[in-house]
Coordinates of C-alpha atoms and ligand atoms in Angstrom, one line a residue:
M1 CA 29.9 -2.1 -5.8
V2 CA 28.7 -4.4 -8.6
N3 CA 26.6 -7.2 -7.3
A4 CA 26.6 -10.1 -9.9
Y5 CA 23.6 -11.7 -8.1
L6 CA 21.4 -8.6 -8.1
D7 CA 18.3 -8.7 -10.3
I8 CA 18.8 -5.3 -11.9
G9 CA 15.2 -4.9 -13.1
I10 CA 13.7 -5.7 -9.7
Q11 CA 16.3 -3.5 -7.9
S12 CA 15.7 -0.6 -10.2
R13 CA 12.0 -0.7 -9.6
M14 CA 12.4 -1.3 -5.9
N15 CA 14.5 1.9 -5.8
R16 CA 11.7 3.8 -7.5
I17 CA 9.2 2.5 -5.0
I18 CA 11.2 2.7 -1.8
N19 CA 13.6 5.7 -1.5
S20 CA 17.0 4.2 -1.7
K21 CA 18.6 7.0 0.3
D22 CA 16.6 6.5 3.5
N23 CA 15.0 3.1 2.7
R24 CA 11.5 4.5 3.4
V25 CA 8.3 5.0 1.5
V26 CA 5.0 6.9 1.8
M27 CA 2.7 4.9 -0.5
L28 CA -0.8 6.4 -1.1
A29 CA -3.5 3.7 -1.4
I30 CA -6.2 4.8 -3.8
D31 CA -7.5 1.4 -5.0
H32 CA -10.7 1.1 -3.0
P33 CA -13.4 1.4 -5.7
Y34 CA -12.2 -2.0 -7.1
F35 CA -14.5 -3.6 -4.6
Q36 CA -16.2 -0.7 -2.7
G37 CA -17.4 1.4 -5.7
P38 CA -17.8 5.1 -4.9
T39 CA -16.0 5.7 -1.7
T40 CA -16.0 8.9 0.5
G41 CA -13.0 10.9 -0.6
L42 CA -12.8 9.2 -3.9
R43 CA -16.1 10.3 -5.5
N44 CA -14.0 12.7 -7.6
M45 CA -11.0 10.4 -7.9
S46 CA -9.2 12.6 -10.5
N47 CA -9.3 15.5 -8.0
T48 CA -8.1 13.4 -5.1
I49 CA -5.2 12.0 -7.1
T50 CA -4.3 15.4 -8.6
T51 CA -4.3 16.9 -5.1
L52 CA -2.3 14.2 -3.3
L53 CA 0.0 12.8 -5.9
P54 CA 2.7 15.5 -5.5
Y55 CA 3.2 14.5 -1.8
C56 CA 3.4 10.7 -2.0
D57 CA 6.4 8.6 -3.1
C58 CA 4.3 6.0 -4.8
L59 CA 0.6 5.5 -5.8
M60 CA -1.0 2.2 -5.2
T61 CA -4.0 2.1 -7.6
T62 CA -5.9 0.2 -10.2
R63 CA -5.7 0.0 -14.0
G64 CA -9.0 2.0 -14.3
A65 CA -7.7 4.8 -12.1
V66 CA -4.5 5.0 -14.1
R67 CA -6.5 5.2 -17.3
S68 CA -9.2 7.6 -16.2
N69 CA -8.1 9.5 -13.1
I70 CA -4.4 10.5 -13.6
A71 CA -4.1 13.8 -15.5
P72 CA -2.0 13.3 -18.7
E73 CA 0.7 15.7 -17.4
D74 CA 1.0 13.7 -14.2
V75 CA 1.5 10.3 -15.9
G76 CA 4.9 9.0 -15.0
S77 CA 5.5 11.6 -12.3
K78 CA 5.3 9.0 -9.5
P79 CA 5.8 5.2 -9.5
I80 CA 2.6 3.1 -9.7
M81 CA 2.0 0.1 -7.6
L82 CA -0.7 -1.5 -9.7
R83 CA -3.4 -3.6 -8.1
V84 CA -3.8 -6.8 -10.1
T85 CA -6.3 -8.7 -8.1
G86 CA -10.1 -8.3 -7.7
G87 CA -13.3 -9.9 -8.7
N88 CA -15.5 -9.2 -5.7
S89 CA -17.6 -6.4 -4.2
V90 CA -18.8 -5.2 -0.8
L91 CA -22.3 -6.6 -1.7
F92 CA -20.9 -10.1 -0.9
D93 CA -20.0 -11.0 2.7
E94 CA -17.0 -13.1 1.7
L95 CA -14.5 -10.7 0.1
S96 CA -11.7 -13.3 -0.3
D97 CA -12.9 -14.7 -3.6
E98 CA -10.4 -12.8 -5.7
K99 CA -8.5 -13.7 -8.9
L100 CA -5.8 -12.1 -11.0
T101 CA -7.4 -9.3 -13.0
V102 CA -4.5 -7.7 -14.9
T103 CA -1.8 -9.4 -16.9
I104 CA 1.9 -8.7 -16.4
K105 CA 2.1 -7.5 -20.0
E106 CA -0.6 -4.9 -19.2
A107 CA 1.3 -3.9 -16.1
I108 CA 4.5 -3.4 -18.1
R109 CA 2.6 -1.5 -20.8
M110 CA 1.3 0.9 -18.1
D111 CA 4.9 1.3 -16.8
A112 CA 4.0 -0.1 -13.3
A113 CA 6.9 0.0 -10.9
G114 CA 5.3 -3.0 -9.1
V115 CA 2.1 -5.0 -8.9
A116 CA 0.0 -5.7 -5.8
V117 CA -1.8 -9.0 -5.0
S118 CA -4.1 -9.5 -2.0
V119 CA -4.0 -12.8 -0.1
Y120 CA -6.6 -13.9 2.4
I121 CA -4.9 -16.4 4.7
G122 CA -7.3 -18.5 6.7
S123 CA -10.3 -17.6 4.5
A124 CA -12.5 -19.8 2.4
N125 CA -10.4 -18.8 -0.6
Q126 CA -7.0 -19.1 1.0
Q127 CA -5.5 -21.4 -1.6
Q128 CA -6.8 -19.5 -4.6
T129 CA -5.4 -16.2 -3.3
I130 CA -2.0 -17.7 -2.5
I131 CA -1.9 -19.2 -6.0
N132 CA -2.8 -15.8 -7.4
L133 CA 0.3 -14.5 -5.6
T134 CA 2.6 -17.2 -6.7
E135 CA 1.4 -17.1 -10.3
M136 CA 1.8 -13.4 -10.5
I137 CA 5.3 -13.7 -9.0
N138 CA 6.2 -16.3 -11.6
H139 CA 5.1 -13.9 -14.4
A140 CA 6.5 -10.8 -12.8
D141 CA 9.9 -12.3 -12.0
E142 CA 10.4 -13.0 -15.7
Y143 CA 10.3 -9.2 -16.4
G144 CA 11.9 -7.9 -13.2
I145 CA 8.7 -6.5 -11.7
P146 CA 8.5 -6.6 -7.9
V147 CA 5.3 -8.0 -6.4
L148 CA 3.7 -6.5 -3.3
A149 CA 1.6 -8.9 -1.3
V150 CA -1.3 -7.5 0.7
T151 CA -2.3 -9.6 3.7
A152 CA -6.0 -8.8 3.5
V153 CA -7.8 -9.7 6.8
G154 CA -11.2 -11.4 6.6
K155 CA -13.9 -10.6 9.1
N156 CA -13.1 -13.6 11.3
M157 CA -9.4 -13.1 11.6
A158 CA -7.7 -11.3 14.5
R159 CA -5.3 -8.6 13.6
N160 CA -2.7 -9.8 16.0
L161 CA 1.0 -10.7 15.8
R162 CA 0.4 -14.4 15.5
Y163 CA -2.0 -14.1 12.5
L164 CA -0.2 -11.2 10.7
S165 CA 3.2 -12.8 11.1
L166 CA 1.8 -16.1 9.7
A167 CA 0.2 -14.3 6.7
S168 CA 3.3 -12.2 6.1
R169 CA 5.7 -15.1 6.3
I170 CA 3.6 -17.0 3.8
C171 CA 3.8 -14.1 1.4
Q172 CA 7.5 -13.8 1.8
D173 CA 7.9 -17.5 1.2
A174 CA 5.9 -17.2 -2.0
G175 CA 8.5 -14.7 -3.2
A176 CA 6.8 -11.3 -2.5
R177 CA 9.3 -8.4 -2.7
I178 CA 7.3 -6.1 -0.4
I179 CA 4.7 -7.0 2.2
K180 CA 1.7 -4.8 3.1
T181 CA 0.1 -5.7 6.4
Y182 CA -1.6 -4.3 9.4
Y183 CA 0.0 -2.8 12.5
C184 CA -0.2 -4.8 15.7
E185 CA 1.3 -5.1 19.2
E186 CA 5.0 -6.2 19.1
F187 CA 5.2 -5.3 15.4
S188 CA 9.0 -5.4 15.4
K189 CA 8.7 -9.2 15.8
L190 CA 6.7 -9.4 12.6
V191 CA 9.3 -7.2 10.8
D192 CA 12.0 -9.5 12.1
A193 CA 10.1 -12.6 11.0
V194 CA 10.1 -11.5 7.4
A195 CA 13.5 -9.7 7.3
P196 CA 15.0 -8.6 4.9
T197 CA 11.7 -8.3 3.0
P198 CA 10.4 -4.7 3.4
V199 CA 7.1 -4.2 5.2
V200 CA 4.6 -1.3 4.7
V201 CA 1.7 -0.8 7.0
A202 CA -1.9 -0.5 5.9
G203 CA -4.0 2.3 7.3
G204 CA -7.4 0.7 7.7
K205 CA -10.6 2.6 8.4
Y206 CA -10.4 6.3 9.0
S207 CA -9.6 7.0 12.6
S208 CA -8.2 10.5 13.6
P209 CA -5.1 12.5 12.8
P210 CA -3.4 11.7 16.1
D211 CA -4.2 8.0 15.9
A212 CA -3.2 7.6 12.3
L213 CA 0.1 9.6 12.8
Q214 CA 0.8 7.5 15.9
M215 CA 0.3 4.3 13.9
A216 CA 2.7 5.6 11.2
Y217 CA 5.2 6.5 13.9
N218 CA 5.0 3.2 15.7
S219 CA 5.3 1.3 12.4
V220 CA 8.6 2.9 11.3
Q221 CA 10.0 2.8 14.8
A222 CA 9.3 -0.9 14.8
G223 CA 11.1 -1.4 11.5
A224 CA 8.5 -0.9 8.8
V225 CA 9.9 0.9 5.7
G226 CA 6.8 3.0 5.6
V227 CA 3.1 3.1 5.2
D228 CA 0.5 2.5 2.5
F229 CA -2.4 4.6 3.8
G230 CA -5.6 5.4 2.0
R231 CA -8.7 6.5 4.0
N232 CA -6.7 8.0 6.8
I233 CA -5.4 10.5 4.3
F234 CA -8.0 11.1 1.7
Q235 CA -11.0 11.0 4.1
D236 CA -9.5 13.6 6.4
D237 CA -10.7 17.2 6.3
N238 CA -7.1 18.2 5.8
P239 CA -5.6 15.5 3.4
I240 CA -2.6 17.6 2.4
G241 CA -1.7 18.3 6.1
M242 CA -2.2 14.6 6.8
I243 CA 0.1 13.3 4.1
K244 CA 2.7 16.0 4.9
G245 CA 2.7 14.9 8.6
I246 CA 3.1 11.3 7.6
C247 CA 6.0 12.1 5.3
A248 CA 7.7 14.0 8.2
I249 CA 7.4 10.9 10.4
V250 CA 8.4 8.4 7.7
H251 CA 11.3 10.3 6.0
E252 CA 12.5 12.7 8.8
N253 CA 11.8 10.6 11.9
H254 CA 9.6 13.4 13.3
T255 CA 7.6 12.7 16.5
V256 CA 3.8 12.5 16.4
K257 CA 3.7 16.0 18.1
E258 CA 5.9 17.5 15.4
A259 CA 3.8 15.8 12.7
L260 CA 0.6 17.2 14.2
D261 CA 2.1 20.7 14.2
I262 CA 2.7 20.2 10.4
Y263 CA -0.8 18.9 10.0
N264 CA -2.2 22.0 11.9
A265 CA -0.1 24.3 9.8
Y266 CA -2.1 23.3 6.7
L267 CA -5.5 23.6 8.4
P268 CA -6.3 27.1 7.0
D269 CA -6.0 25.6 3.5
A270 CA -7.8 22.4 4.4
C271 CA -9.6 21.0 1.3
K272 CA -12.1 18.3 2.0
L273 CA -12.2 15.8 -0.9
D274 CA -15.6 14.5 -2.2
Ligands
5RP301 C1 -6.2 -3.5 1.9 C2 -6.0 -2.8 0.7 C3 -7.1 -1.7 0.3 O1 -7.5 -1.9 -1.0 C4 -6.6 -0.4 0.5 O2 -5.4 -0.1 -0.1 C5 -6.7 -0.1 2.0 O3 -6.2 1.2 2.3 P1 -6.7 1.9 3.7 O4 -7.1 0.8 4.6 O5 -5.5 2.6 4.2 O6 -7.8 2.8 3.3 O7 -5.1 -3.0 0.0 O8 -6.6 -4.8 1.7

């Protein structure tokens, strides 16, 4: 059916990011060095990306990583969610002081499927980061590029339903096309609060295969379209088993037990990433 109101550019890129058949996505987050520098699992970032790219649906990463760490033959093989904010480092306590770092023209030149902006609701730089989001949406909308808003959580914020729903709803209101946030109790209420905007769940610090798979399972069962995990994949001793297990949960509605069986099946070939 032809929808005269559909923004074709946005929809086309959304379909590259989120599988239009099952409305799910396994996004792989490899953007950490933009404020963390060398990170466990990403010390040889080219190797990490080459190893895991075939198994994800979309790679969330930075301009520098696209330029330096994606093998020429892999360029264009998966949609890129390009991080376009930064300006801080872990050497500063207050991480919220971010600005836009990449222009929309550069994102288009790099063939990004979408661009990602972090917002720090309730932080010292709340207004600046919301304006980063709205400015990028103003630019990106002109060219049909979807913007993913990341609800980054400052040290003093609780990762609970109240806070995360507030932050996510503000991102939706700004015009974000996808929201990345953290999992919390009663997560389905957050998904409902921002419906129909799709929600992907962030991984957070490395935990353990059962815990990370359980979080992926709980997230999609509660209505998330998928996950955007980083450290819980690339810092695991068996990163391929981990991402395969997550794909089984997200795309095939497998249980955590079934996903762990998939994870374990890859253990003999486990390849720890530097
Ligand atoms: C959260 C981010 C990070 O840069 C990163 O993507 C987090 O990934 P993970 O927590 O799964 O390692 O977007 O602010």
